[in-house]
Amino acid sequence: MLKIALIQQAYKKNQESTIKKTIELIQKAKKKGAKLVLLQELHQSRYFCINEDIKNFDIVTCFKKDVELWSKVAKKHEVVLVTSLFEKRAPGLYHNTAVVFEKDGSIAGKYRKMHIPDDPGFYEKFYFCEGDLGFNPIKTSVGNLGVLICWDQWYPEAARLMALKGADILIYPTAIGWFDEDSNEEKQRQLEAWITVQRGHAIANGLPLVAVNRVGFEKDDHNVLDGIRFWGNSFVVGPQGEFLAKASSDKEEIIICNIDLKKCEDVRRIWPFLRDRRIDSYQDLTKRFID
Amino acid sequence: MLKIALIQQAYKKNQESTIKKTIELIQKAKKKGAKLVLLQELHQSRYFCINEDIKNFDIVTCFKKDVELWSKVAKKHEVVLVTSLFEKRAPGLYHNTAVVFEKDGSIAGKYRKMHIPDDPGFYEKFYFCEGDLGFNPIKTSVGNLGVLICWDQWYPEAARLMALKGADILIYPTAIGWFDEDSNEEKQRQLEAWITVQRGHAIANGLPLVAVNRVGFEKDDHNVLDGIRFWGNSFVVGPQGEFLAKASSDKEEIIICNIDLKKCEDVRRIWPFLRDRRIDSYQDLTKRFID
């Protein structure tokens, strides 16, 4: 059994207090026995992609310093830690990057978000270059972590490639929410679709899956939109897509959950989907569309 | 709006009475205004793959005659009809094949099941050669039908390829059920996984999806298993995975449901997943495993 912690947070008034709170929550998670701690997407800052503004690149603190900070936190609390950072790689070249730290503070690996969204309120193509590290699980002392980020969660291809490369668990740091002006029915459909498509990846690959989302309302300071109400609902499912834990839609919370990584073996014995893939007939998956 | 009918049936005491009942139900569906009628997997017979028995090949009636029969039924009731037949292609070479008829009785196209299961009670690799027609939607007067069959429903690749080739709707004739000896919790997990993974395909591809399953208990006459309790629960979801209709787990029934094929456009505008696929990084999907 692997004890994991999901930290679902709201952005505080500034980055400093947000980071301070995150560190407190990691400490709490450690006290509860978590060996693997998962943070939400871009947890250091507000979700600045809500509009396109050149000033927002100033939000990037020094990536090297960020890495040093979280390395220390992982080491101090002896936890494997999945962070989600705004990586400046060169002037004008930025990534949305998950850095995974080993419990001794060393870098276990990193993943640069491969699928980049761009729709009203989520202008990520302006801020982030798409990842160039591919889909590779990150080897740690608690297992091979199939870390993907937010928009990736809508893509069965990403989850499948992680599974084919031996991931033990799929992990999605996320920042997704509602627009208040949508109807309750539409909000419910969106939330349920987001949960369902990810449970589908767990099932199709016989793997446990974790999604960590932010909560709270963040205003659009350009006043084009009101803002985004991040919907929380961080959750954990097992390899049959069965719920192991689920957070609220509006509260900061730590979810502590035990995951049985051996259950993958049992489930894949009764549902041996990997055995029967028609790999001779999948070559068109690398096409944009087949017209 | 396209009015469709799902016919969820139990096997009668023999093929003749089963087929007779199916034809009655198609007539009823037509009276209720259905333009597209969907039958469950291998609807002419019992689910003979419950054990491996050479005698079961006698269940194949003449494929040509079967096709003639369903062609007449489609023509008589002027419906587009999706059938699921045991196709003898040559001595010792059989397929699990969906034949789709146009409302004038002509053959619109056929699909040979690509992913073939084989696990206790579902010995399909003994009976069926895997399909060699690929994943191609079938063009009909009511739209491009992405017809797949049962085990295919666990494979995101199959649904994706149908979507990339312009399917307007995903359709799964199915025969899946419970073993009575499993716990209620396990039964619930299996049923929910089956529904969820398919809803996931609808969401990931922005397409409506229909699954038509059989009901009723069928005994294993080899007495290795007690038998299979087919779990019904035929359902229809829209392109956000939202339920439009759902059948019982134990009753024969016709589900009539309206599908708005134009909703795909609306949903794909807010969730343009096809736009952002990383086709430069998917080539390993044609590998069995990446060790």
Coordinates of C-alpha atoms in Angstrom, one line a residue:
Chain A
M1 CA 0.0 0.0 0.0
L2 CA 1.3 3.4 -1.0
K3 CA -0.1 6.4 1.1
I4 CA -0.4 9.4 -1.1
A5 CA -1.6 13.0 -0.4
L6 CA -3.3 15.4 -2.8
I7 CA -3.1 19.0 -1.9
Q8 CA -6.1 21.0 -3.3
Q9 CA -5.5 24.7 -2.7
A10 CA -6.9 28.2 -3.4
Y11 CA -4.5 31.0 -4.5
K12 CA -3.8 33.4 -1.6
K13 CA -3.3 37.1 -2.0
N14 CA 0.2 36.6 -3.3
Q15 CA 2.7 34.0 -4.3
E16 CA 4.7 34.1 -1.1
S17 CA 1.7 33.3 1.1
T18 CA 0.5 30.7 -1.3
I19 CA 3.8 28.9 -1.3
K20 CA 4.0 29.2 2.5
K21 CA 0.6 27.5 2.8
T22 CA 1.6 24.8 0.4
I23 CA 4.6 24.0 2.5
E24 CA 2.5 23.8 5.7
L25 CA 0.1 21.4 3.9
I26 CA 3.0 19.2 2.8
Q27 CA 4.1 19.1 6.4
K28 CA 0.6 18.0 7.5
A29 CA 0.5 15.4 4.8
K30 CA 3.8 14.0 6.0
K31 CA 2.5 13.8 9.5
K32 CA -0.4 11.8 8.2
G33 CA 2.0 9.3 6.7
A34 CA 2.0 10.3 3.0
K35 CA 5.0 9.0 1.1
L36 CA 4.0 10.7 -2.2
V37 CA 2.6 14.3 -2.2
L38 CA 0.9 15.8 -5.3
L39 CA 0.4 19.5 -5.9
Q40 CA -2.0 21.1 -8.4
E41 CA -1.0 22.8 -11.7
L42 CA 1.0 26.0 -11.3
H43 CA 0.6 25.9 -7.6
Q44 CA 3.0 28.8 -6.9
S45 CA 0.9 31.4 -8.6
R46 CA -2.6 32.4 -9.6
Y47 CA -3.8 30.9 -12.9
F48 CA -2.3 33.8 -15.0
C49 CA -3.3 32.2 -18.4
I50 CA -6.8 33.6 -17.8
N51 CA -5.8 36.3 -20.2
E52 CA -2.9 37.2 -22.5
D53 CA -0.6 39.8 -20.9
I54 CA 3.1 40.2 -21.5
K55 CA 3.5 41.4 -17.9
N56 CA 2.5 37.9 -16.7
F57 CA 5.9 36.6 -17.7
D58 CA 7.2 38.5 -14.7
I59 CA 5.3 35.8 -12.6
V60 CA 8.1 33.4 -13.5
T61 CA 10.4 33.5 -10.6
C62 CA 13.8 32.0 -11.2
F63 CA 13.1 28.3 -12.2
K64 CA 16.4 27.3 -10.7
K65 CA 15.4 28.8 -7.3
D66 CA 12.0 27.2 -7.5
V67 CA 13.6 23.9 -8.0
E68 CA 15.9 24.5 -5.1
L69 CA 13.0 25.4 -2.8
W70 CA 10.9 22.3 -3.6
S71 CA 14.0 20.1 -3.4
K72 CA 14.5 21.3 0.1
V73 CA 10.9 20.8 1.1
A74 CA 10.9 17.2 -0.3
K75 CA 14.1 16.4 1.5
K76 CA 13.0 18.0 4.8
H77 CA 9.8 16.0 4.9
E78 CA 11.3 12.9 3.2
V79 CA 8.4 12.7 0.6
V80 CA 8.4 12.1 -3.1
L81 CA 6.9 15.4 -4.3
V82 CA 5.2 16.2 -7.7
T83 CA 5.4 20.0 -8.3
S84 CA 4.0 22.0 -11.3
L85 CA 6.1 25.0 -12.2
F86 CA 6.4 27.8 -14.8
E87 CA 9.7 27.0 -16.5
K88 CA 11.7 29.7 -18.2
R89 CA 14.0 27.8 -20.6
A90 CA 15.3 30.8 -22.6
P91 CA 14.0 34.4 -23.2
G92 CA 10.7 33.9 -25.0
L93 CA 10.6 30.2 -24.4
Y94 CA 8.6 28.9 -21.5
H95 CA 7.1 25.5 -20.5
N96 CA 4.4 24.3 -18.1
T97 CA 6.6 21.8 -16.3
A98 CA 6.1 19.2 -13.6
V99 CA 9.3 18.5 -11.6
V100 CA 9.3 15.4 -9.5
F101 CA 11.6 15.3 -6.4
E102 CA 12.9 12.2 -4.7
K103 CA 12.5 12.0 -0.9
D104 CA 16.2 12.9 -0.6
G105 CA 15.6 16.1 -2.5
S106 CA 17.2 15.0 -5.8
I107 CA 15.4 15.6 -9.0
A108 CA 13.8 12.3 -10.1
G109 CA 12.7 13.7 -13.4
K110 CA 10.5 16.3 -15.2
Y111 CA 7.7 16.4 -17.6
R112 CA 6.8 19.3 -19.9
K113 CA 3.1 19.5 -20.7
M114 CA 2.6 18.1 -24.2
H115 CA -0.9 19.1 -25.0
I116 CA -1.4 22.9 -24.7
P117 CA -5.0 24.3 -24.6
D118 CA -6.1 27.6 -25.9
D119 CA -9.6 28.7 -25.4
P120 CA -11.3 31.7 -23.7
G121 CA -9.9 32.0 -20.2
F122 CA -7.2 29.4 -20.8
Y123 CA -4.7 31.1 -23.1
E124 CA -1.9 28.7 -22.6
K125 CA -0.6 28.6 -26.2
F126 CA 0.5 32.2 -25.6
Y127 CA 2.5 31.3 -22.5
F128 CA 3.8 27.8 -23.0
C129 CA 5.7 26.1 -25.8
E130 CA 4.5 22.5 -26.1
G131 CA 6.6 19.9 -24.3
D132 CA 9.5 18.2 -26.1
L133 CA 10.4 15.5 -23.6
G134 CA 7.7 13.1 -24.7
F135 CA 5.6 10.8 -22.5
N136 CA 7.9 9.1 -20.1
P137 CA 7.1 7.9 -16.6
I138 CA 9.4 9.2 -13.9
K139 CA 11.1 6.5 -11.9
T140 CA 11.0 7.1 -8.1
S141 CA 11.3 5.1 -4.9
V142 CA 7.5 4.8 -4.7
G143 CA 7.0 3.7 -8.3
N144 CA 7.0 4.9 -11.9
L145 CA 5.0 8.0 -12.0
G146 CA 3.1 8.7 -15.2
V147 CA 2.9 12.5 -14.6
L148 CA 0.8 14.4 -17.2
I149 CA -0.7 17.9 -16.8
C150 CA -4.3 19.2 -17.1
W151 CA -5.2 19.4 -20.8
D152 CA -3.3 16.1 -21.3
Q153 CA -6.1 14.5 -19.3
W154 CA -8.5 14.6 -22.3
Y155 CA -6.1 12.6 -24.5
P156 CA -6.2 8.8 -24.3
E157 CA -3.0 8.7 -26.3
A158 CA -1.0 10.3 -23.5
A159 CA -2.3 7.9 -20.8
R160 CA -1.7 4.9 -23.1
L161 CA 1.9 5.9 -23.9
M162 CA 2.6 6.2 -20.2
A163 CA 1.1 2.8 -19.6
L164 CA 3.1 1.2 -22.4
K165 CA 6.2 2.7 -20.9
G166 CA 5.5 1.0 -17.6
A167 CA 3.8 3.7 -15.5
D168 CA 2.5 2.4 -12.2
I169 CA 0.1 5.3 -11.7
L170 CA -1.2 8.2 -13.7
I171 CA -1.0 11.7 -12.1
Y172 CA -2.6 14.9 -13.4
P173 CA -1.9 18.3 -11.7
T174 CA -4.7 20.4 -13.0
A175 CA -6.3 23.9 -13.0
I176 CA -9.8 23.6 -14.4
G177 CA -13.0 25.4 -13.4
W178 CA -16.4 26.8 -14.3
F179 CA -17.6 30.1 -15.7
D180 CA -20.4 31.4 -13.4
E181 CA -22.5 32.4 -16.4
D182 CA -22.9 28.8 -17.6
S183 CA -26.0 26.9 -16.5
N184 CA -25.9 24.4 -13.7
E185 CA -26.6 21.6 -16.1
E186 CA -23.6 22.6 -18.3
K187 CA -21.4 22.9 -15.3
Q188 CA -22.4 19.5 -14.1
R189 CA -21.8 18.0 -17.6
Q190 CA -18.3 19.6 -17.7
L191 CA -17.3 18.4 -14.3
E192 CA -18.6 14.9 -14.9
A193 CA -16.9 14.7 -18.3
W194 CA -13.6 15.7 -16.8
I195 CA -13.9 13.0 -14.1
T196 CA -15.2 10.4 -16.5
V197 CA -12.6 10.7 -19.3
Q198 CA -9.9 10.3 -16.7
R199 CA -11.6 7.3 -15.1
G200 CA -11.7 5.9 -18.6
H201 CA -7.9 6.2 -18.9
A202 CA -7.6 4.3 -15.6
I203 CA -9.9 1.5 -16.9
A204 CA -8.4 1.3 -20.4
N205 CA -4.9 0.9 -18.9
G206 CA -5.6 -0.9 -15.7
L207 CA -3.9 1.8 -13.6
P208 CA -4.7 3.9 -10.6
L209 CA -5.1 7.6 -11.4
V210 CA -4.9 10.8 -9.4
A211 CA -6.1 14.3 -10.4
V212 CA -5.3 17.3 -8.3
N213 CA -7.2 20.5 -9.1
R214 CA -7.2 23.9 -7.6
V215 CA -10.2 25.6 -5.9
G216 CA -11.4 29.2 -5.5
F217 CA -12.5 32.0 -7.7
E218 CA -9.8 33.9 -9.7
K219 CA -10.8 37.2 -11.4
D220 CA -9.9 38.1 -15.0
D221 CA -8.2 41.5 -14.4
H222 CA -8.8 42.3 -18.1
N223 CA -12.5 42.1 -17.4
V224 CA -13.2 40.1 -20.6
L225 CA -14.5 37.3 -18.5
D226 CA -15.6 37.5 -14.9
G227 CA -13.1 34.9 -13.9
I228 CA -12.8 31.2 -13.3
R229 CA -14.3 29.3 -10.4
F230 CA -11.9 26.4 -10.1
W231 CA -13.9 23.3 -9.3
G232 CA -11.7 21.3 -7.0
N233 CA -13.0 17.7 -7.0
S234 CA -9.5 16.3 -6.9
F235 CA -9.9 12.5 -6.9
V236 CA -8.2 9.1 -6.8
V237 CA -9.5 6.0 -8.7
G238 CA -8.3 2.5 -8.8
P239 CA -7.5 0.4 -12.0
Q240 CA -11.2 -0.3 -12.6
G241 CA -12.0 3.4 -12.4
E242 CA -13.5 2.9 -8.9
F243 CA -13.4 5.9 -6.6
L244 CA -10.9 5.7 -3.7
A245 CA -11.2 9.4 -2.7
K246 CA -12.8 12.6 -3.8
A247 CA -12.5 16.2 -2.6
S248 CA -15.1 19.0 -2.4
S249 CA -15.7 21.5 -5.1
D250 CA -14.9 24.6 -3.0
K251 CA -12.6 23.8 -0.1
E252 CA -8.9 23.7 0.4
E253 CA -8.1 20.2 1.6
I254 CA -5.6 17.4 1.9
I255 CA -6.8 14.1 0.6
I256 CA -4.9 11.2 2.1
C257 CA -5.5 7.9 0.2
N258 CA -4.0 4.4 0.2
I259 CA -3.3 3.0 -3.3
D260 CA -2.6 -0.7 -3.8
L261 CA -0.2 -0.7 -6.7
K262 CA -0.4 -4.5 -7.0
K263 CA -4.1 -4.4 -7.9
C264 CA -3.0 -3.5 -11.5
E265 CA -1.8 -7.0 -11.9
D266 CA -5.1 -8.6 -10.7
V267 CA -7.2 -6.3 -12.9
R268 CA -5.1 -6.8 -16.0
R269 CA -5.4 -10.6 -15.6
I270 CA -9.2 -10.4 -15.9
W271 CA -9.1 -7.5 -18.4
P272 CA -5.9 -8.1 -20.5
F273 CA -6.5 -5.1 -22.8
L274 CA -2.8 -4.7 -23.5
R275 CA -2.6 -8.2 -24.9
D276 CA -5.2 -7.6 -27.6
R277 CA -4.3 -4.2 -29.0
R278 CA -4.4 -4.2 -32.8
I279 CA -1.0 -2.5 -33.2
D280 CA -0.9 -3.6 -36.9
S281 CA -3.9 -1.2 -37.4
Y282 CA -3.1 1.8 -35.3
Q283 CA -0.7 3.6 -37.6
D284 CA -3.3 6.3 -38.6
L285 CA -3.3 7.6 -35.0
T286 CA -0.4 9.7 -36.0
K287 CA -2.5 11.6 -38.5
R288 CA -4.3 14.8 -37.8
F289 CA -7.5 13.7 -39.5
I290 CA -8.2 11.1 -42.2
D291 CA -10.0 12.8 -45.0
Chain B
M1 CA -32.6 15.2 -34.5
L2 CA -32.1 11.5 -35.3
K3 CA -34.4 9.1 -33.6
I4 CA -32.7 5.8 -32.9
A5 CA -33.8 2.5 -31.3
L6 CA -31.7 0.1 -29.2
I7 CA -33.1 -3.4 -29.0
Q8 CA -32.0 -5.1 -25.8
Q9 CA -33.0 -8.8 -25.9
A10 CA -32.7 -12.1 -24.1
Y11 CA -32.1 -15.3 -26.0
K12 CA -35.3 -17.3 -26.5
K13 CA -35.3 -21.1 -26.5
N14 CA -34.0 -21.3 -30.0
Q15 CA -32.7 -19.1 -32.9
E16 CA -36.0 -19.1 -34.8
S17 CA -38.0 -17.7 -32.0
T18 CA -35.2 -15.2 -31.1
I19 CA -35.1 -13.9 -34.6
K20 CA -38.9 -13.7 -34.7
K21 CA -38.9 -11.6 -31.6
T22 CA -36.2 -9.3 -32.9
I23 CA -38.2 -8.7 -36.1
E24 CA -41.3 -7.9 -33.9
L25 CA -39.2 -5.4 -31.9
I26 CA -37.9 -3.7 -35.0
Q27 CA -41.4 -3.3 -36.2
K28 CA -42.3 -1.7 -32.9
A29 CA -39.3 0.6 -33.0
K30 CA -40.3 1.7 -36.5
K31 CA -43.8 2.5 -35.3
K32 CA -42.3 4.7 -32.6
G33 CA -40.5 6.6 -35.3
A34 CA -36.9 5.2 -35.2
K35 CA -34.8 5.8 -38.3
L36 CA -31.8 3.8 -37.1
V37 CA -32.2 0.5 -35.3
L38 CA -29.4 -1.1 -33.4
L39 CA -29.2 -4.8 -32.4
Q40 CA -27.0 -6.4 -29.8
E41 CA -24.0 -8.6 -30.5
L42 CA -24.7 -12.0 -32.1
H43 CA -28.4 -11.3 -31.7
Q44 CA -29.5 -14.4 -33.7
S45 CA -28.1 -16.9 -31.3
R46 CA -27.2 -17.6 -27.8
Y47 CA -23.7 -16.4 -26.7
F48 CA -22.0 -19.7 -27.8
C49 CA -18.5 -18.4 -27.0
I50 CA -19.2 -19.3 -23.3
N51 CA -17.1 -22.4 -24.0
E52 CA -15.0 -23.9 -26.8
D53 CA -17.0 -26.5 -28.7
I54 CA -16.5 -27.5 -32.3
K55 CA -20.2 -28.2 -32.6
N56 CA -20.9 -24.5 -32.0
F57 CA -19.8 -23.8 -35.6
D58 CA -23.1 -25.4 -36.6
I59 CA -24.8 -22.4 -35.1
V60 CA -23.6 -20.5 -38.2
T61 CA -26.5 -20.5 -40.5
C62 CA -25.8 -19.4 -44.0
F63 CA -24.3 -15.9 -43.8
K64 CA -25.7 -15.1 -47.2
K65 CA -29.2 -16.1 -46.1
D66 CA -28.8 -14.1 -42.8
V67 CA -27.8 -11.1 -44.9
E68 CA -30.9 -11.6 -47.1
L69 CA -33.2 -11.9 -44.2
W70 CA -32.0 -8.6 -42.4
S71 CA -31.9 -6.8 -45.8
K72 CA -35.6 -7.6 -46.2
V73 CA -36.4 -6.5 -42.7
A74 CA -34.6 -3.2 -43.1
K75 CA -36.3 -2.6 -46.4
K76 CA -39.8 -3.5 -45.2
H77 CA -39.6 -1.1 -42.2
E78 CA -37.5 1.5 -44.0
V79 CA -34.9 1.7 -41.3
V80 CA -31.1 1.8 -41.2
L81 CA -30.3 -1.4 -39.4
V82 CA -27.1 -2.5 -37.6
T83 CA -26.9 -6.2 -37.2
S84 CA -24.3 -8.4 -35.6
L85 CA -23.7 -11.8 -37.3
F86 CA -21.5 -14.9 -37.2
E87 CA -19.8 -14.7 -40.5
K88 CA -18.4 -17.9 -42.2
R89 CA -15.9 -16.6 -44.7
A90 CA -14.3 -20.0 -45.6
P91 CA -14.1 -23.4 -43.8
G92 CA -12.2 -22.8 -40.6
L93 CA -12.4 -19.0 -41.0
Y94 CA -15.1 -17.1 -39.2
H95 CA -15.6 -13.5 -38.1
N96 CA -17.8 -11.6 -35.7
T97 CA -19.2 -9.2 -38.2
A98 CA -21.6 -6.2 -38.0
V99 CA -23.5 -5.7 -41.3
V100 CA -25.3 -2.4 -41.7
F101 CA -28.3 -2.1 -44.0
E102 CA -29.6 1.0 -45.7
K103 CA -33.3 1.6 -45.4
D104 CA -33.8 0.3 -49.0
G105 CA -32.3 -3.0 -47.9
S106 CA -29.0 -2.5 -49.6
I107 CA -25.8 -3.3 -47.7
A108 CA -24.3 0.0 -46.5
G109 CA -21.1 -1.7 -45.2
K110 CA -19.7 -4.1 -42.8
Y111 CA -17.3 -4.2 -39.9
R112 CA -15.4 -7.2 -38.7
K113 CA -14.6 -7.1 -35.0
M114 CA -11.0 -6.1 -34.7
H115 CA -10.2 -6.7 -31.0
I116 CA -11.0 -10.3 -30.0
P117 CA -11.3 -11.2 -26.3
D118 CA -10.4 -14.5 -24.8
D119 CA -11.0 -15.1 -21.1
P120 CA -13.0 -17.7 -19.1
G121 CA -16.6 -17.7 -20.5
F122 CA -15.7 -15.5 -23.5
Y123 CA -13.6 -17.8 -25.7
E124 CA -13.8 -15.7 -28.8
K125 CA -10.3 -16.3 -30.1
F126 CA -11.4 -19.9 -30.7
Y127 CA -14.3 -18.9 -32.9
F128 CA -13.4 -15.6 -34.6
C129 CA -10.4 -14.5 -36.6
E130 CA -9.6 -10.9 -35.9
G131 CA -11.1 -8.4 -38.4
D132 CA -9.2 -7.3 -41.4
L133 CA -11.3 -4.4 -42.6
G134 CA -9.8 -1.8 -40.3
F135 CA -11.7 0.9 -38.5
N136 CA -13.9 2.6 -41.0
P137 CA -17.2 4.4 -40.4
I138 CA -20.1 3.1 -42.6
K139 CA -21.8 5.8 -44.6
T140 CA -25.6 5.7 -44.4
S141 CA -28.5 8.0 -45.1
V142 CA -28.6 8.9 -41.3
G143 CA -24.9 9.6 -40.9
N144 CA -21.5 8.0 -40.8
L145 CA -21.8 5.1 -38.3
G146 CA -18.7 4.2 -36.3
V147 CA -19.7 0.6 -35.7
L148 CA -17.4 -1.3 -33.4
I149 CA -18.2 -4.5 -31.4
C150 CA -18.0 -5.4 -27.7
W151 CA -14.4 -5.9 -26.7
D152 CA -13.5 -2.9 -29.0
Q153 CA -15.2 -0.8 -26.4
W154 CA -12.3 -1.0 -24.1
Y155 CA -9.9 0.4 -26.7
P156 CA -9.6 4.2 -27.0
E157 CA -7.6 3.6 -30.2
A158 CA -10.6 2.2 -32.0
A159 CA -12.9 5.0 -31.1
R160 CA -10.3 7.6 -32.0
L161 CA -9.7 6.1 -35.4
M162 CA -13.4 6.1 -36.1
A163 CA -13.6 9.8 -35.1
L164 CA -10.6 10.7 -37.2
K165 CA -12.3 9.1 -40.2
G166 CA -15.4 11.2 -39.7
A167 CA -17.8 9.1 -37.7
D168 CA -20.9 10.9 -36.6
I169 CA -21.7 8.4 -33.9
L170 CA -20.0 5.5 -32.1
I171 CA -22.1 2.3 -31.9
Y172 CA -21.2 -0.8 -29.9
P173 CA -23.3 -4.0 -30.2
T174 CA -22.3 -6.0 -27.1
A175 CA -22.7 -9.2 -25.1
I176 CA -21.2 -8.7 -21.6
G177 CA -22.4 -9.9 -18.2
W178 CA -21.7 -10.9 -14.7
F179 CA -20.7 -14.2 -13.1
D180 CA -23.1 -14.8 -10.2
E181 CA -20.2 -15.9 -8.0
D182 CA -18.6 -12.5 -8.0
S183 CA -19.4 -10.1 -5.1
N184 CA -21.9 -7.3 -5.6
E185 CA -19.1 -4.8 -5.2
E186 CA -17.1 -6.4 -8.0
K187 CA -20.2 -6.6 -10.3
Q188 CA -20.9 -3.0 -9.7
R189 CA -17.2 -2.0 -10.5
Q190 CA -17.3 -4.0 -13.7
L191 CA -20.6 -2.5 -14.9
E192 CA -19.5 1.0 -14.0
A193 CA -16.1 0.5 -15.7
W194 CA -17.9 -0.7 -18.8
I195 CA -20.1 2.3 -18.9
T196 CA -17.4 4.8 -17.9
V197 CA -14.7 3.8 -20.5
Q198 CA -17.3 4.2 -23.3
R199 CA -18.5 7.5 -22.0
G200 CA -14.8 8.4 -22.0
H201 CA -14.6 7.7 -25.7
A202 CA -17.6 9.9 -26.3
I203 CA -16.0 12.7 -24.4
A204 CA -12.5 12.4 -25.9
N205 CA -13.9 12.4 -29.4
G206 CA -16.9 14.8 -28.9
L207 CA -19.3 12.2 -30.4
P208 CA -22.5 10.6 -29.3
L209 CA -22.2 6.9 -28.4
V210 CA -24.6 4.0 -28.2
A211 CA -24.0 0.6 -26.6
V212 CA -26.6 -2.2 -27.0
N213 CA -26.2 -5.2 -24.7
R214 CA -28.1 -8.4 -24.2
V215 CA -29.9 -9.5 -21.0
G216 CA -30.8 -12.8 -19.4
F217 CA -28.9 -15.7 -18.0
E218 CA -27.2 -18.2 -20.4
K219 CA -25.9 -21.5 -18.9
D220 CA -22.5 -23.0 -19.7
D221 CA -23.5 -26.4 -21.0
H222 CA -19.9 -27.6 -20.3
N223 CA -20.6 -26.9 -16.6
V224 CA -17.2 -25.3 -16.1
L225 CA -18.9 -22.0 -15.3
D226 CA -22.5 -21.7 -14.1
G227 CA -23.1 -19.3 -16.9
I228 CA -23.2 -15.6 -17.7
R229 CA -25.9 -13.1 -16.5
F230 CA -25.8 -10.6 -19.3
W231 CA -26.2 -7.2 -17.6
G232 CA -28.2 -5.2 -20.1
N233 CA -27.8 -1.5 -19.2
S234 CA -27.8 -0.5 -22.9
F235 CA -27.2 3.2 -23.0
V236 CA -26.9 6.4 -25.1
V237 CA -24.7 9.3 -24.3
G238 CA -24.1 12.7 -26.0
P239 CA -20.7 14.2 -26.9
Q240 CA -20.0 15.3 -23.3
G241 CA -20.7 11.8 -22.1
E242 CA -24.0 12.9 -20.7
F243 CA -26.7 10.2 -20.4
L244 CA -29.5 10.5 -22.9
A245 CA -31.0 7.0 -22.2
K246 CA -30.3 3.9 -20.2
A247 CA -32.0 0.5 -20.0
S248 CA -32.5 -1.9 -17.1
S249 CA -30.1 -4.7 -16.2
D250 CA -32.6 -7.5 -16.6
K251 CA -35.4 -6.7 -19.0
E252 CA -36.0 -7.0 -22.7
E253 CA -36.7 -3.5 -23.9
I254 CA -36.6 -1.0 -26.7
I255 CA -34.9 2.3 -25.9
I256 CA -36.0 5.1 -28.2
C257 CA -33.8 8.1 -28.1
N258 CA -33.3 11.4 -30.0
I259 CA -29.7 12.3 -30.9
D260 CA -28.7 15.7 -32.0
L261 CA -25.8 15.0 -34.4
K262 CA -25.1 18.8 -34.6
K263 CA -24.1 19.0 -30.9
C264 CA -20.7 17.5 -31.9
E265 CA -19.9 20.8 -33.5
D266 CA -20.8 22.9 -30.5
V267 CA -18.9 20.6 -28.1
R268 CA -15.8 20.4 -30.2
R269 CA -15.8 24.2 -30.4
I270 CA -15.4 24.5 -26.6
W271 CA -13.3 21.4 -26.3
P272 CA -11.2 21.3 -29.5
F273 CA -9.3 18.1 -28.6
L274 CA -8.6 17.1 -32.2
R275 CA -6.8 20.4 -32.8
D276 CA -4.2 19.8 -30.1
R277 CA -3.3 16.1 -30.6
R278 CA 0.5 15.7 -30.5
I279 CA 0.7 13.5 -33.6
D280 CA 4.4 14.1 -33.8
S281 CA 4.7 12.1 -30.5
Y282 CA 2.2 9.2 -30.9
Q283 CA 4.3 6.9 -33.1
D284 CA 4.9 4.4 -30.2
L285 CA 1.2 3.7 -30.0
T286 CA 1.9 1.0 -32.7
K287 CA 4.1 -0.8 -30.2
R288 CA 3.0 -3.7 -28.0
F289 CA 4.9 -2.4 -25.1
I290 CA 7.9 -0.1 -24.7
D291 CA 10.5 -1.9 -22.6

